[in-house]
Structures are given as C-alpha cells and as structure tokens.
C-alpha cells in the first residue's frame, strides 16, 4: 500500500504542484501581452491547482504515518517539519499574493481594454510571489529527496 501512496504522491507533485508553480509565470507573460482572458484563466487555474496540492500534502502525511518504524519518521522529524513549513508558506503565498495579483491584473486589463504592461497592478505581486512560491517548492523537493 505504501508503494501506491508513494506513486500517487510523486505523480501528484509533478502534475498538481508543478502547474501551481509554473502557471503564474505564464500569467506574467499574458499580463505583458495584454491578454486579460488568459490572465483570468490562469488565475483560476492557479487557484485550483493550489487547492488541489493539499491532496499531495495529505498523501505525504499518509506516507509518514506508514513509514517503517526503523526510520523513526514523524511530522516532528526536522526535514519533514521543514518541508511542511515550506509547503505551507508556498500555499499561503499562492493564495494571498499570487492568485489575487493575477485577478487584479486581469480586472485592470479588462477595464483598460488590455492596455497594460509589466507596470500593471498586480504584476510585481505575481512576479515576487510566484518566485517565492517556486523557491519554497524547490526547498520541499530537495528535502524530500535529500532527507538530511
């Protein structure tokens, strides 16, 4: 059973958490080109993938719970706890900074007939937030592989 959960966890990380990190980058491009429809769609998609990433985290908790006792693994294990904290920060940043930034940029573009550039409201928030989210998710991956 732990093999199945490991496969689901890794596949979820690739196909759910990956887009959570990458879609905002496409949103930045759409903002620069003035495509408000694409920004709206990417904001919605980023929100959905961010919420769906909670399933990946839950699968990770399940794996910790099923770990062989010889590994002395728990949520309190330093590398696991660090990964949980990094993921939680990424989740919050995505939901309170990146997604609202994309939505705000889309609204601004729609009201200005798409005449928006990298100086658009929300652009800096999306750029900074998505960069931090990606960095935090890289930290999670490093901790999951390295297991210091």
PDB file of C-alpha atoms in Angstrom:
ATOM      1  CA  UNK A   1       0.000   0.000   0.000  1.00  0.00           C
ATOM      2  CA  UNK A   2       2.859   2.388   0.723  1.00  0.00           C
ATOM      3  CA  UNK A   3       4.121   1.920  -2.857  1.00  0.00           C
ATOM      4  CA  UNK A   4       0.748   3.041  -4.208  1.00  0.00           C
ATOM      5  CA  UNK A   5       0.733   6.096  -1.928  1.00  0.00           C
ATOM      6  CA  UNK A   6       4.319   6.931  -2.925  1.00  0.00           C
ATOM      7  CA  UNK A   7       3.391   6.756  -6.610  1.00  0.00           C
ATOM      8  CA  UNK A   8       0.307   8.928  -6.053  1.00  0.00           C
ATOM      9  CA  UNK A   9       2.354  11.411  -4.013  1.00  0.00           C
ATOM     10  CA  UNK A  10       5.080  11.747  -6.665  1.00  0.00           C
ATOM     11  CA  UNK A  11       2.627  11.867  -9.579  1.00  0.00           C
ATOM     12  CA  UNK A  12       0.613  14.487  -7.687  1.00  0.00           C
ATOM     13  CA  UNK A  13       3.739  16.513  -7.055  1.00  0.00           C
ATOM     14  CA  UNK A  14       4.560  16.515 -10.752  1.00  0.00           C
ATOM     15  CA  UNK A  15       1.094  17.053 -12.214  1.00  0.00           C
ATOM     16  CA  UNK A  16      -0.518  19.198  -9.496  1.00  0.00           C
ATOM     17  CA  UNK A  17       2.239  21.039  -7.648  1.00  0.00           C
ATOM     18  CA  UNK A  18       4.239  21.584 -10.847  1.00  0.00           C
ATOM     19  CA  UNK A  19       1.485  23.629 -12.517  1.00  0.00           C
ATOM     20  CA  UNK A  20       0.924  25.509  -9.254  1.00  0.00           C
ATOM     21  CA  UNK A  21       4.490  26.794  -9.641  1.00  0.00           C
ATOM     22  CA  UNK A  22       4.575  27.260 -13.421  1.00  0.00           C
ATOM     23  CA  UNK A  23       1.172  28.739 -14.333  1.00  0.00           C
ATOM     24  CA  UNK A  24       1.836  32.136 -12.721  1.00  0.00           C
ATOM     25  CA  UNK A  25       4.882  32.510 -14.969  1.00  0.00           C
ATOM     26  CA  UNK A  26       2.570  32.189 -17.964  1.00  0.00           C
ATOM     27  CA  UNK A  27       0.315  34.716 -16.255  1.00  0.00           C
ATOM     28  CA  UNK A  28       3.168  37.219 -16.208  1.00  0.00           C
ATOM     29  CA  UNK A  29       3.632  36.736 -19.938  1.00  0.00           C
ATOM     30  CA  UNK A  30      -0.107  37.194 -20.518  1.00  0.00           C
ATOM     31  CA  UNK A  31      -0.049  40.402 -18.473  1.00  0.00           C
ATOM     32  CA  UNK A  32       2.847  41.756 -20.546  1.00  0.00           C
ATOM     33  CA  UNK A  33       0.991  40.980 -23.774  1.00  0.00           C
ATOM     34  CA  UNK A  34      -2.297  42.428 -22.504  1.00  0.00           C
ATOM     35  CA  UNK A  35      -4.303  39.195 -22.752  1.00  0.00           C
ATOM     36  CA  UNK A  36      -6.839  39.667 -19.941  1.00  0.00           C
ATOM     37  CA  UNK A  37      -8.742  36.493 -20.834  1.00  0.00           C
ATOM     38  CA  UNK A  38      -5.624  34.383 -20.439  1.00  0.00           C
ATOM     39  CA  UNK A  39      -4.766  36.082 -17.145  1.00  0.00           C
ATOM     40  CA  UNK A  40      -8.272  35.369 -15.840  1.00  0.00           C
ATOM     41  CA  UNK A  41      -7.997  31.712 -16.861  1.00  0.00           C
ATOM     42  CA  UNK A  42      -4.513  31.383 -15.377  1.00  0.00           C
ATOM     43  CA  UNK A  43      -5.666  32.947 -12.095  1.00  0.00           C
ATOM     44  CA  UNK A  44      -8.475  30.395 -11.863  1.00  0.00           C
ATOM     45  CA  UNK A  45      -6.174  27.516 -12.841  1.00  0.00           C
ATOM     46  CA  UNK A  46      -3.507  28.577 -10.341  1.00  0.00           C
ATOM     47  CA  UNK A  47      -6.147  28.713  -7.606  1.00  0.00           C
ATOM     48  CA  UNK A  48      -7.470  25.245  -8.487  1.00  0.00           C
ATOM     49  CA  UNK A  49      -4.011  23.650  -8.626  1.00  0.00           C
ATOM     50  CA  UNK A  50      -3.008  25.340  -5.366  1.00  0.00           C
ATOM     51  CA  UNK A  51      -6.064  23.950  -3.572  1.00  0.00           C
ATOM     52  CA  UNK A  52      -5.561  20.537  -5.210  1.00  0.00           C
ATOM     53  CA  UNK A  53      -1.962  20.483  -3.953  1.00  0.00           C
ATOM     54  CA  UNK A  54      -3.362  19.892  -0.473  1.00  0.00           C
ATOM     55  CA  UNK A  55      -4.116  16.321  -1.630  1.00  0.00           C
ATOM     56  CA  UNK A  56      -0.407  15.844  -2.357  1.00  0.00           C
ATOM     57  CA  UNK A  57       0.435  17.060   1.147  1.00  0.00           C
ATOM     58  CA  UNK A  58      -2.136  14.709   2.674  1.00  0.00           C
ATOM     59  CA  UNK A  59      -0.604  11.806   0.755  1.00  0.00           C
ATOM     60  CA  UNK A  60       2.764  12.846   2.195  1.00  0.00           C
ATOM     61  CA  UNK A  61       1.329  12.732   5.715  1.00  0.00           C
ATOM     62  CA  UNK A  62      -0.050   9.274   4.949  1.00  0.00           C
ATOM     63  CA  UNK A  63       3.407   8.140   3.833  1.00  0.00           C
ATOM     64  CA  UNK A  64       4.952   9.448   7.049  1.00  0.00           C
ATOM     65  CA  UNK A  65       2.317   7.527   9.003  1.00  0.00           C
ATOM     66  CA  UNK A  66       3.026   4.315   7.079  1.00  0.00           C
ATOM     67  CA  UNK A  67       6.815   4.595   7.317  1.00  0.00           C
ATOM     68  CA  UNK A  68       8.709   1.652   8.745  1.00  0.00           C
ATOM     69  CA  UNK A  69       9.326   2.252  12.478  1.00  0.00           C
ATOM     70  CA  UNK A  70      13.060   1.629  11.968  1.00  0.00           C
ATOM     71  CA  UNK A  71      13.250   5.076  10.259  1.00  0.00           C
ATOM     72  CA  UNK A  72      11.819   6.875  13.329  1.00  0.00           C
ATOM     73  CA  UNK A  73       9.890   9.141  10.973  1.00  0.00           C
ATOM     74  CA  UNK A  74       7.219  11.565  12.161  1.00  0.00           C
ATOM     75  CA  UNK A  75       5.937  15.020  11.338  1.00  0.00           C
ATOM     76  CA  UNK A  76       8.325  16.252  14.036  1.00  0.00           C
ATOM     77  CA  UNK A  77      11.346  14.881  12.173  1.00  0.00           C
ATOM     78  CA  UNK A  78      13.314  18.044  11.273  1.00  0.00           C
ATOM     79  CA  UNK A  79      13.411  17.551   7.499  1.00  0.00           C
ATOM     80  CA  UNK A  80       9.721  16.583   7.360  1.00  0.00           C
ATOM     81  CA  UNK A  81       8.706  19.542   9.526  1.00  0.00           C
ATOM     82  CA  UNK A  82      10.840  21.900   7.420  1.00  0.00           C
ATOM     83  CA  UNK A  83       9.204  20.595   4.237  1.00  0.00           C
ATOM     84  CA  UNK A  84       5.720  21.009   5.751  1.00  0.00           C
ATOM     85  CA  UNK A  85       6.503  24.591   6.783  1.00  0.00           C
ATOM     86  CA  UNK A  86       7.966  25.443   3.357  1.00  0.00           C
ATOM     87  CA  UNK A  87       4.915  23.956   1.621  1.00  0.00           C
ATOM     88  CA  UNK A  88       2.502  25.783   3.933  1.00  0.00           C
ATOM     89  CA  UNK A  89       4.254  29.074   3.196  1.00  0.00           C
ATOM     90  CA  UNK A  90       4.100  28.366  -0.539  1.00  0.00           C
ATOM     91  CA  UNK A  91       0.388  27.552  -0.272  1.00  0.00           C
ATOM     92  CA  UNK A  92      -0.386  30.750   1.637  1.00  0.00           C
ATOM     93  CA  UNK A  93       1.709  32.941  -0.672  1.00  0.00           C
ATOM     94  CA  UNK A  94      -0.007  31.477  -3.695  1.00  0.00           C
ATOM     95  CA  UNK A  95      -3.478  32.042  -2.241  1.00  0.00           C
ATOM     96  CA  UNK A  96      -2.958  35.502  -0.737  1.00  0.00           C
ATOM     97  CA  UNK A  97      -0.448  37.063  -3.128  1.00  0.00           C
ATOM     98  CA  UNK A  98      -0.194  35.309  -6.494  1.00  0.00           C
ATOM     99  CA  UNK A  99      -3.824  34.477  -7.249  1.00  0.00           C
ATOM    100  CA  UNK A 100      -5.170  37.875  -6.089  1.00  0.00           C
ATOM    101  CA  UNK A 101      -2.389  39.563  -8.067  1.00  0.00           C
ATOM    102  CA  UNK A 102      -3.405  37.717 -11.227  1.00  0.00           C
ATOM    103  CA  UNK A 103      -7.083  38.504 -10.631  1.00  0.00           C
ATOM    104  CA  UNK A 104      -6.304  42.175 -10.021  1.00  0.00           C
ATOM    105  CA  UNK A 105      -4.211  42.417 -13.169  1.00  0.00           C
ATOM    106  CA  UNK A 106      -6.985  40.772 -15.192  1.00  0.00           C
ATOM    107  CA  UNK A 107      -9.555  43.252 -13.840  1.00  0.00           C
ATOM    108  CA  UNK A 108      -7.256  46.192 -14.558  1.00  0.00           C
ATOM    109  CA  UNK A 109      -6.608  44.944 -18.079  1.00  0.00           C
ATOM    110  CA  UNK A 110     -10.309  44.413 -18.755  1.00  0.00           C
ATOM    111  CA  UNK A 111     -11.133  47.951 -17.624  1.00  0.00           C
ATOM    112  CA  UNK A 112      -8.274  49.434 -19.707  1.00  0.00           C
ATOM    113  CA  UNK A 113      -9.016  47.424 -22.868  1.00  0.00           C
ATOM    114  CA  UNK A 114      -5.832  45.391 -22.428  1.00  0.00           C
ATOM    115  CA  UNK A 115      -3.532  48.418 -22.357  1.00  0.00           C
ATOM    116  CA  UNK A 116      -1.329  47.038 -19.590  1.00  0.00           C
ATOM    117  CA  UNK A 117       2.368  46.326 -19.310  1.00  0.00           C
ATOM    118  CA  UNK A 118       4.769  44.975 -16.718  1.00  0.00           C
ATOM    119  CA  UNK A 119       3.764  48.026 -14.645  1.00  0.00           C
ATOM    120  CA  UNK A 120       0.235  46.627 -14.320  1.00  0.00           C
ATOM    121  CA  UNK A 121      -1.356  46.479 -10.891  1.00  0.00           C
ATOM    122  CA  UNK A 122      -0.559  43.054  -9.547  1.00  0.00           C
ATOM    123  CA  UNK A 123       2.393  42.350 -11.843  1.00  0.00           C
ATOM    124  CA  UNK A 124       5.022  42.889  -9.145  1.00  0.00           C
ATOM    125  CA  UNK A 125       2.986  40.879  -6.624  1.00  0.00           C
ATOM    126  CA  UNK A 126       2.647  37.993  -9.053  1.00  0.00           C
ATOM    127  CA  UNK A 127       6.318  38.111 -10.028  1.00  0.00           C
ATOM    128  CA  UNK A 128       7.619  38.241  -6.457  1.00  0.00           C
ATOM    129  CA  UNK A 129       5.037  35.854  -5.055  1.00  0.00           C
ATOM    130  CA  UNK A 130       5.409  33.225  -7.753  1.00  0.00           C
ATOM    131  CA  UNK A 131       9.190  33.405  -7.457  1.00  0.00           C
ATOM    132  CA  UNK A 132       8.986  32.792  -3.719  1.00  0.00           C
ATOM    133  CA  UNK A 133       6.432  30.007  -4.185  1.00  0.00           C
ATOM    134  CA  UNK A 134       8.702  28.284  -6.712  1.00  0.00           C
ATOM    135  CA  UNK A 135      11.730  28.655  -4.443  1.00  0.00           C
ATOM    136  CA  UNK A 136       9.828  27.207  -1.481  1.00  0.00           C
ATOM    137  CA  UNK A 137       8.617  24.274  -3.584  1.00  0.00           C
ATOM    138  CA  UNK A 138      12.196  23.600  -4.689  1.00  0.00           C
ATOM    139  CA  UNK A 139      13.162  23.515  -0.993  1.00  0.00           C
ATOM    140  CA  UNK A 140      10.402  20.942  -0.406  1.00  0.00           C
ATOM    141  CA  UNK A 141      11.665  18.774  -3.268  1.00  0.00           C
ATOM    142  CA  UNK A 142      15.266  18.973  -2.025  1.00  0.00           C
ATOM    143  CA  UNK A 143      14.185  17.960   1.473  1.00  0.00           C
ATOM    144  CA  UNK A 144      12.057  15.081   0.151  1.00  0.00           C
ATOM    145  CA  UNK A 145      14.969  13.701  -1.876  1.00  0.00           C
ATOM    146  CA  UNK A 146      17.881  14.509   0.421  1.00  0.00           C
ATOM    147  CA  UNK A 147      16.184  13.634   3.745  1.00  0.00           C
ATOM    148  CA  UNK A 148      19.009  15.193   5.797  1.00  0.00           C
TER     149      UNK A 148
END
